[in-house]
mmCIF file of C-alpha atoms in Angstrom:
data_model
loop_
_atom_site.group_PDB
_atom_site.id
_atom_site.type_symbol
_atom_site.label_atom_id
_atom_site.label_comp_id
_atom_site.label_asym_id
_atom_site.label_seq_id
_atom_site.Cartn_x
_atom_site.Cartn_y
_atom_site.Cartn_z
ATOM 1 C CA MET A 142 0.112 0.530 0.034
ATOM 2 C CA LYS A 143 2.812 2.334 1.225
ATOM 3 C CA LYS A 144 4.262 2.054 -2.773
ATOM 4 C CA THR A 145 0.877 2.920 -4.227
ATOM 5 C CA LYS A 146 0.505 5.728 -2.388
ATOM 6 C CA ALA A 147 4.014 7.741 -2.667
ATOM 7 C CA PRO A 148 3.834 8.724 -6.395
ATOM 8 C CA TYR A 149 0.594 10.076 -4.955
ATOM 9 C CA PHE A 150 2.468 11.933 -2.638
ATOM 10 C CA PHE A 151 5.035 13.415 -4.292
ATOM 11 C CA ILE A 152 2.399 14.642 -6.969
ATOM 12 C CA ALA A 153 0.000 16.397 -4.436
ATOM 13 C CA PRO A 154 1.365 20.144 -4.205
ATOM 14 C CA ALA A 155 1.391 19.925 -8.175
ATOM 15 C CA VAL A 156 -1.900 18.699 -8.410
ATOM 16 C CA ILE A 157 -3.016 21.129 -5.569
ATOM 17 C CA LEU A 158 -1.182 24.045 -6.753
ATOM 18 C CA LEU A 159 -3.085 23.072 -10.560
ATOM 19 C CA LEU A 160 -6.439 22.676 -8.831
ATOM 20 C CA ILE A 161 -6.107 26.399 -6.835
ATOM 21 C CA PHE A 162 -4.640 28.363 -9.741
ATOM 22 C CA SER A 163 -5.972 26.920 -12.780
ATOM 23 C CA ILE A 164 -9.091 24.587 -13.058
ATOM 24 C CA ILE A 165 -11.217 26.308 -10.282
ATOM 25 C CA PRO A 166 -10.684 29.645 -11.716
ATOM 26 C CA ILE A 167 -11.579 28.072 -15.243
ATOM 27 C CA PHE A 168 -14.935 27.017 -13.518
ATOM 28 C CA LEU A 169 -15.583 30.200 -11.715
ATOM 29 C CA ALA A 170 -14.506 31.957 -15.050
ATOM 30 C CA LEU A 171 -17.676 29.771 -16.616
ATOM 31 C CA ILE A 172 -19.941 30.631 -14.022
ATOM 32 C CA ILE A 173 -19.695 34.166 -14.736
ATOM 33 C CA SER A 174 -19.459 34.084 -18.717
ATOM 34 C CA PHE A 175 -23.530 33.859 -18.223
ATOM 35 C CA THR A 176 -24.181 36.150 -15.730
ATOM 36 C CA ASP A 177 -23.605 40.263 -16.121
ATOM 37 C CA MET A 178 -21.154 40.228 -13.219
ATOM 38 C CA SER A 179 -19.603 44.065 -13.007
ATOM 39 C CA LEU A 180 -17.761 46.476 -10.324
ATOM 40 C CA ALA A 181 -21.184 46.509 -8.727
ATOM 41 C CA GLY A 182 -21.783 42.848 -8.911
ATOM 42 C CA LEU A 183 -18.751 42.368 -6.962
ATOM 43 C CA ALA A 184 -19.660 44.972 -4.317
ATOM 44 C CA ASP A 185 -22.716 43.376 -4.217
ATOM 45 C CA TYR A 186 -23.653 39.735 -5.457
ATOM 46 C CA SER A 187 -27.227 40.187 -4.907
ATOM 47 C CA ARG A 188 -27.251 42.295 -8.193
ATOM 48 C CA ILE A 189 -25.224 39.850 -9.927
ATOM 49 C CA LYS A 190 -28.013 38.874 -12.949
ATOM 50 C CA PHE A 191 -28.002 34.822 -14.860
ATOM 51 C CA VAL A 192 -28.189 36.011 -18.228
ATOM 52 C CA GLY A 193 -27.533 33.133 -19.832
ATOM 53 C CA LEU A 194 -26.127 32.935 -23.343
ATOM 54 C CA GLU A 195 -26.970 36.453 -23.811
ATOM 55 C CA ASN A 196 -23.152 36.955 -23.663
ATOM 56 C CA TYR A 197 -21.837 34.357 -25.928
ATOM 57 C CA ILE A 198 -24.572 35.705 -28.005
ATOM 58 C CA ASN A 199 -23.356 39.444 -27.831
ATOM 59 C CA ILE A 200 -19.848 38.889 -28.262
ATOM 60 C CA PHE A 201 -20.272 36.732 -31.980
ATOM 61 C CA SER A 202 -22.554 39.547 -33.192
ATOM 62 C CA ASP A 203 -19.698 42.464 -31.981
ATOM 63 C CA LYS A 204 -18.503 43.707 -34.905
ATOM 64 C CA THR A 205 -14.811 44.704 -32.425
ATOM 65 C CA PHE A 206 -14.645 40.994 -31.319
ATOM 66 C CA GLY A 207 -14.806 40.170 -35.531
ATOM 67 C CA GLN A 208 -12.100 42.439 -35.905
ATOM 68 C CA ALA A 209 -10.159 41.181 -32.916
ATOM 69 C CA ILE A 210 -10.249 37.662 -34.656
ATOM 70 C CA PHE A 211 -9.298 38.704 -37.620
ATOM 71 C CA ASN A 212 -6.058 40.252 -36.162
ATOM 72 C CA THR A 213 -5.509 37.518 -34.275
ATOM 73 C CA GLY A 214 -5.612 35.261 -37.508
ATOM 74 C CA TYR A 215 -3.572 37.306 -38.990
ATOM 75 C CA TYR A 216 -1.147 37.282 -36.128
ATOM 76 C CA VAL A 217 -1.166 33.833 -35.508
ATOM 77 C CA VAL A 218 -0.924 32.269 -39.634
ATOM 78 C CA ILE A 219 2.163 34.829 -40.194
ATOM 79 C CA GLY A 220 3.951 34.969 -36.414
ATOM 80 C CA VAL A 221 3.847 31.700 -35.888
ATOM 81 C CA PRO A 222 5.421 30.035 -39.210
ATOM 82 C CA LEU A 223 7.677 33.176 -39.049
ATOM 83 C CA VAL A 224 9.230 32.216 -35.707
ATOM 84 C CA ILE A 225 9.074 28.015 -35.913
ATOM 85 C CA LEU A 226 11.408 28.848 -39.508
ATOM 86 C CA ILE A 227 13.738 31.581 -38.024
ATOM 87 C CA SER A 228 14.636 29.494 -35.132
ATOM 88 C CA LEU A 229 14.851 26.752 -36.722
ATOM 89 C CA ALA A 230 17.316 27.411 -38.986
ATOM 90 C CA LEU A 231 19.564 29.874 -36.660
ATOM 91 C CA ALA A 232 19.970 27.002 -34.450
ATOM 92 C CA ILE A 233 21.171 24.646 -36.848
ATOM 93 C CA MET A 234 23.345 27.544 -38.309
ATOM 94 C CA ILE A 235 24.814 27.962 -34.694
ATOM 95 C CA ASN A 236 25.133 23.824 -34.062
ATOM 96 C CA PHE A 237 27.256 23.364 -37.328
ATOM 97 C CA GLY A 238 28.918 26.713 -37.243
ATOM 98 C CA GLU A 239 32.705 25.932 -36.031
ATOM 99 C CA ASN A 240 33.879 29.426 -33.969
ATOM 100 C CA LYS A 241 33.521 30.749 -31.383
ATOM 101 C CA PHE A 242 31.137 33.642 -33.487
ATOM 102 C CA PHE A 243 28.609 31.361 -33.328
ATOM 103 C CA GLN A 244 28.497 30.621 -29.565
ATOM 104 C CA PHE A 245 28.413 34.298 -29.218
ATOM 105 C CA MET A 246 25.159 35.013 -31.341
ATOM 106 C CA ARG A 247 23.560 32.207 -29.109
ATOM 107 C CA LEU A 248 23.541 35.122 -26.842
ATOM 108 C CA VAL A 249 22.447 37.929 -29.333
ATOM 109 C CA PHE A 250 19.341 36.058 -30.651
ATOM 110 C CA TYR A 251 18.432 34.598 -27.234
ATOM 111 C CA SER A 252 18.986 38.100 -25.147
ATOM 112 C CA PRO A 253 15.233 39.232 -26.280
ATOM 113 C CA SER A 254 13.349 36.652 -24.932
ATOM 114 C CA ILE A 255 14.409 37.239 -21.427
ATOM 115 C CA THR A 256 14.157 41.062 -22.080
ATOM 116 C CA ASN A 257 11.203 42.779 -20.095
ATOM 117 C CA THR A 258 8.542 43.797 -22.888
ATOM 118 C CA VAL A 259 8.104 47.011 -22.024
ATOM 119 C CA ALA A 260 11.778 47.911 -22.071
ATOM 120 C CA ILE A 261 12.130 46.144 -25.935
ATOM 121 C CA ALA A 262 8.432 48.185 -26.237
ATOM 122 C CA VAL A 263 10.048 51.393 -25.732
ATOM 123 C CA VAL A 264 13.209 51.005 -27.847
ATOM 124 C CA TRP A 265 11.022 49.759 -30.717
ATOM 125 C CA MET A 266 8.515 52.546 -30.377
ATOM 126 C CA TYR A 267 12.027 54.832 -31.064
ATOM 127 C CA LEU A 268 13.114 52.480 -34.181
ATOM 128 C CA TYR A 269 9.500 53.064 -35.678
ATOM 129 C CA ASN A 270 9.338 56.912 -34.821
ATOM 130 C CA PRO A 271 8.468 58.355 -37.942
ATOM 131 C CA THR A 272 10.693 61.973 -37.799
ATOM 132 C CA ILE A 273 13.473 60.490 -36.231
ATOM 133 C CA GLY A 274 13.577 56.623 -35.843
ATOM 134 C CA LEU A 275 15.882 54.707 -36.983
ATOM 135 C CA LEU A 276 14.634 52.548 -39.175
ATOM 136 C CA ASN A 277 12.700 55.455 -41.394
ATOM 137 C CA HIS A 278 16.292 57.544 -41.238
ATOM 138 C CA LEU A 279 17.502 54.562 -42.768
ATOM 139 C CA LEU A 280 15.162 53.691 -45.064
ATOM 140 C CA SER A 281 15.367 57.394 -46.563
ATOM 141 C CA TYR A 282 18.998 56.890 -48.364
ATOM 142 C CA LEU A 283 16.859 54.220 -50.455
ATOM 143 C CA ASN A 284 14.196 56.838 -51.167
ATOM 144 C CA ILE A 285 11.356 54.862 -49.102
ATOM 145 C CA GLY A 286 9.177 56.125 -46.359
ATOM 146 C CA PRO A 287 8.450 57.485 -43.612
ATOM 147 C CA ILE A 288 6.508 54.543 -42.961
ATOM 148 C CA LEU A 289 3.821 54.878 -40.270
ATOM 149 C CA TRP A 290 5.258 51.825 -38.506
ATOM 150 C CA LEU A 291 2.243 52.095 -35.857
ATOM 151 C CA THR A 292 -0.133 54.490 -36.778
ATOM 152 C CA ASP A 293 -1.387 53.328 -40.252
ATOM 153 C CA ALA A 294 -3.624 50.800 -40.392
ATOM 154 C CA GLY A 295 -1.727 48.671 -42.948
ATOM 155 C CA THR A 296 1.778 48.463 -41.265
ATOM 156 C CA ALA A 297 0.408 48.192 -37.875
ATOM 157 C CA LYS A 298 -0.136 44.570 -37.351
ATOM 158 C CA ILE A 299 3.300 43.410 -39.772
ATOM 159 C CA SER A 300 5.000 45.798 -37.245
ATOM 160 C CA LEU A 301 3.870 44.248 -34.024
ATOM 161 C CA ILE A 302 4.852 41.058 -35.622
ATOM 162 C CA ILE A 303 8.332 41.927 -36.209
ATOM 163 C CA ILE A 304 8.813 42.393 -32.752
ATOM 164 C CA ALA A 305 6.802 39.502 -31.234
ATOM 165 C CA VAL A 306 9.144 37.250 -33.801
ATOM 166 C CA TRP A 307 12.463 38.724 -32.892
ATOM 167 C CA LYS A 308 11.564 38.324 -28.984
ATOM 168 C CA ALA A 309 10.074 34.976 -29.305
ATOM 169 C CA ILE A 310 12.835 32.996 -31.774
ATOM 170 C CA GLY A 311 15.339 32.670 -29.277
ATOM 171 C CA LEU A 312 13.832 30.574 -26.503
ATOM 172 C CA ASN A 313 12.663 28.765 -29.831
ATOM 173 C CA MET A 314 16.463 28.401 -31.135
ATOM 174 C CA LEU A 315 17.468 26.887 -27.884
ATOM 175 C CA ILE A 316 14.844 24.434 -27.556
ATOM 176 C CA PHE A 317 16.036 23.659 -30.899
ATOM 177 C CA LEU A 318 19.373 23.815 -30.444
ATOM 178 C CA ALA A 319 19.201 21.300 -27.120
ATOM 179 C CA ALA A 320 17.247 19.002 -29.500
ATOM 180 C CA ILE A 321 19.978 19.268 -32.664
ATOM 181 C CA GLN A 322 22.708 18.212 -29.773
ATOM 182 C CA GLY A 323 21.128 15.135 -28.929
ATOM 183 C CA ILE A 324 21.036 14.146 -31.913
ATOM 184 C CA PRO A 325 23.578 10.513 -33.027
ATOM 185 C CA LYS A 326 27.098 11.900 -34.223
ATOM 186 C CA VAL A 327 27.016 8.390 -35.315
ATOM 187 C CA TYR A 328 24.428 9.220 -38.101
ATOM 188 C CA TYR A 329 26.540 12.299 -39.365
ATOM 189 C CA GLU A 330 29.531 10.412 -39.397
ATOM 190 C CA ALA A 331 28.295 7.353 -41.327
ATOM 191 C CA ALA A 332 26.641 10.309 -43.914
ATOM 192 C CA GLU A 333 29.810 12.187 -44.319
ATOM 193 C CA ILE A 334 31.640 8.361 -45.370
ATOM 194 C CA ASP A 335 29.218 8.050 -47.810
ATOM 195 C CA GLY A 336 29.726 11.383 -49.231
ATOM 196 C CA ALA A 337 27.015 13.182 -47.806
ATOM 197 C CA ASN A 338 27.319 17.229 -47.884
ATOM 198 C CA LYS A 339 26.204 19.393 -45.102
ATOM 199 C CA TRP A 340 22.603 20.149 -46.783
ATOM 200 C CA TYR A 341 22.282 16.472 -47.100
ATOM 201 C CA GLN A 342 22.872 15.359 -43.592
ATOM 202 C CA ILE A 343 20.918 18.705 -42.493
ATOM 203 C CA THR A 344 17.535 17.519 -44.711
ATOM 204 C CA ARG A 345 17.978 13.954 -44.351
ATOM 205 C CA ILE A 346 19.082 13.580 -40.984
ATOM 206 C CA THR A 347 18.776 16.498 -38.648
ATOM 207 C CA ILE A 348 15.150 17.965 -39.320
ATOM 208 C CA PRO A 349 13.545 14.386 -39.474
ATOM 209 C CA LEU A 350 14.814 13.766 -36.812
ATOM 210 C CA LEU A 351 13.486 17.202 -34.461
ATOM 211 C CA ARG A 352 9.915 16.450 -35.680
ATOM 212 C CA PHE A 353 8.833 15.927 -31.760
ATOM 213 C CA SER A 354 10.626 19.870 -31.145
ATOM 214 C CA ILE A 355 9.266 20.941 -34.322
ATOM 215 C CA PHE A 356 5.766 19.907 -32.803
ATOM 216 C CA PHE A 357 6.043 20.972 -29.163
ATOM 217 C CA VAL A 358 7.251 24.227 -30.209
ATOM 218 C CA THR A 359 4.651 24.235 -32.685
ATOM 219 C CA VAL A 360 1.728 23.783 -30.451
ATOM 220 C CA THR A 361 3.458 26.371 -27.723
ATOM 221 C CA THR A 362 3.976 29.231 -29.988
ATOM 222 C CA LEU A 363 0.593 29.023 -32.042
ATOM 223 C CA ILE A 364 -0.914 28.952 -27.978
ATOM 224 C CA GLY A 365 1.113 32.081 -27.339
ATOM 225 C CA TRP A 366 -0.169 33.354 -30.551
ATOM 226 C CA PHE A 367 -3.696 33.116 -29.904
ATOM 227 C CA GLN A 368 -2.937 35.166 -26.851
ATOM 228 C CA PHE A 369 -0.785 37.475 -28.405
ATOM 229 C CA PHE A 370 -1.509 40.801 -25.581
ATOM 230 C CA GLU A 371 1.656 42.394 -24.547
ATOM 231 C CA GLU A 372 3.180 43.604 -27.938
ATOM 232 C CA PRO A 373 -0.590 45.726 -28.856
ATOM 233 C CA PHE A 374 -1.464 46.940 -25.452
ATOM 234 C CA VAL A 375 1.876 48.644 -24.636
ATOM 235 C CA MET A 376 2.554 49.833 -28.005
ATOM 236 C CA THR A 377 -1.376 50.024 -29.613
ATOM 237 C CA LYS A 378 -3.441 49.853 -27.246
ATOM 238 C CA GLY A 379 -5.224 47.992 -30.414
ATOM 239 C CA GLY A 380 -5.166 50.660 -32.482
ATOM 240 C CA PRO A 381 -5.226 52.545 -35.257
ATOM 241 C CA LEU A 382 -8.649 52.185 -35.927
ATOM 242 C CA ASP A 383 -8.807 48.314 -34.459
ATOM 243 C CA SER A 384 -6.084 47.335 -37.004
ATOM 244 C CA THR A 385 -3.927 45.494 -33.975
ATOM 245 C CA LEU A 386 -6.975 44.622 -31.420
ATOM 246 C CA SER A 387 -6.221 41.068 -30.623
ATOM 247 C CA VAL A 388 -8.795 38.968 -28.544
ATOM 248 C CA ALA A 389 -6.659 39.263 -25.409
ATOM 249 C CA LEU A 390 -6.757 42.594 -25.792
ATOM 250 C CA PHE A 391 -10.390 42.581 -26.252
ATOM 251 C CA ILE A 392 -10.831 40.564 -23.314
ATOM 252 C CA TYR A 393 -8.756 42.793 -21.082
ATOM 253 C CA GLN A 394 -10.360 46.159 -22.037
ATOM 254 C CA ASN A 395 -13.509 45.082 -21.717
ATOM 255 C CA GLY A 396 -13.009 42.929 -18.338
ATOM 256 C CA PHE A 397 -10.563 45.924 -16.652
ATOM 257 C CA GLN A 398 -11.297 48.720 -18.555
ATOM 258 C CA TYR A 399 -15.067 48.994 -18.833
ATOM 259 C CA SER A 400 -15.795 46.323 -15.695
ATOM 260 C CA LYS A 401 -18.148 44.058 -18.053
ATOM 261 C CA PHE A 402 -16.616 41.043 -16.859
ATOM 262 C CA GLY A 403 -19.257 38.868 -18.130
ATOM 263 C CA TYR A 404 -19.329 40.012 -20.933
ATOM 264 C CA ALA A 405 -14.959 39.456 -20.557
ATOM 265 C CA ALA A 406 -15.328 35.536 -19.750
ATOM 266 C CA ALA A 407 -17.093 35.146 -22.785
ATOM 267 C CA GLY A 408 -14.653 36.249 -24.919
ATOM 268 C CA SER A 409 -11.644 33.862 -22.892
ATOM 269 C CA PHE A 410 -14.060 31.225 -23.653
ATOM 270 C CA VAL A 411 -14.293 31.481 -26.705
ATOM 271 C CA LEU A 412 -10.466 32.070 -27.095
ATOM 272 C CA PHE A 413 -10.163 28.742 -24.882
ATOM 273 C CA ILE A 414 -11.985 26.945 -27.270
ATOM 274 C CA ALA A 415 -10.193 27.958 -30.329
ATOM 275 C CA ILE A 416 -7.068 26.817 -28.475
ATOM 276 C CA ILE A 417 -8.288 23.270 -27.279
ATOM 277 C CA ILE A 418 -9.140 23.132 -30.832
ATOM 278 C CA VAL A 419 -6.209 23.672 -32.946
ATOM 279 C CA THR A 420 -4.068 21.873 -30.357
ATOM 280 C CA SER A 421 -5.957 18.390 -30.607
ATOM 281 C CA ILE A 422 -5.510 18.790 -34.317
ATOM 282 C CA GLN A 423 -1.619 19.261 -34.049
ATOM 283 C CA MET A 424 -1.601 16.402 -31.572
ATOM 284 C CA LYS A 425 -4.035 14.418 -33.985
ATOM 285 C CA LEU A 426 -1.740 15.381 -37.038
ATOM 286 C CA GLN A 427 0.959 14.320 -34.813
ATOM 287 C CA THR A 428 -0.031 10.658 -33.780
ATOM 288 C CA ARG A 429 -0.899 9.827 -37.290
ATOM 289 C CA GLN A 430 2.805 10.961 -38.609
ATOM 290 C CA LYS A 431 4.018 8.912 -35.551
ATOM 291 C CA ASP A 432 1.845 6.343 -36.636
ATOM 292 C CA SER A 433 2.898 5.683 -39.897
ATOM 293 C CA GLY A 434 6.643 6.506 -38.931
ATOM 294 C CA MET A 435 7.413 9.688 -40.992
#
């Protein structure tokens, strides 16, 4: 009996923390999403009314929420592939690099991942400044610009994606780098004996053996971009004309700025279900690849 109880004893602290800070809040948020809770309701619970599916009906007819869904989809479709491809390319370059310069580049690319987002936003806002910004100054030598990076609806989303990709590649690069260094060297030695060049080794050995790492990075990156919040919140507040408004920022604005907690909770569950669906699809695709031996 003691042996059978020991594993539960060791996982108990993690399970308790998961219940307190994740599972219970999720159920509370689900209940709140069926109410009209506001600041008045927090002060007096008797003023909270059950509204059923009204919040969900209203949110899907809300044009602002529709714009937020479109923007978030735009971020995901462009940002996720860029992060995966660039971080994988950097990891391969650093791993096969044969001098200390590539080791230094590991630090260079990882530094943005551990830097405060607000500090990054301040620096990039100066870079994006339409009159004194470095980017427009450099483009002026090519007779281009000035570009209204953050104040034009056509370029604002791309401007935020550039920052987010630059910030995200460092951590994913390290994940890929660790996975690459875990590949047995005998595979590469055998390939060299057979006369295979570096490109052949990368495409036929490295990338196929990284499929689980690619799957992990894809799932975590997708979840992160679905929850895209910090950059639009700090730099554009969702503007101009809601062109950079993400679903996460929409939830924040309705919950903490407009005190519409029930409405915001409904939006959070729409986002929650979307993340579950996308993650489930990724899991099924990975399972099929594994079963087929790819």
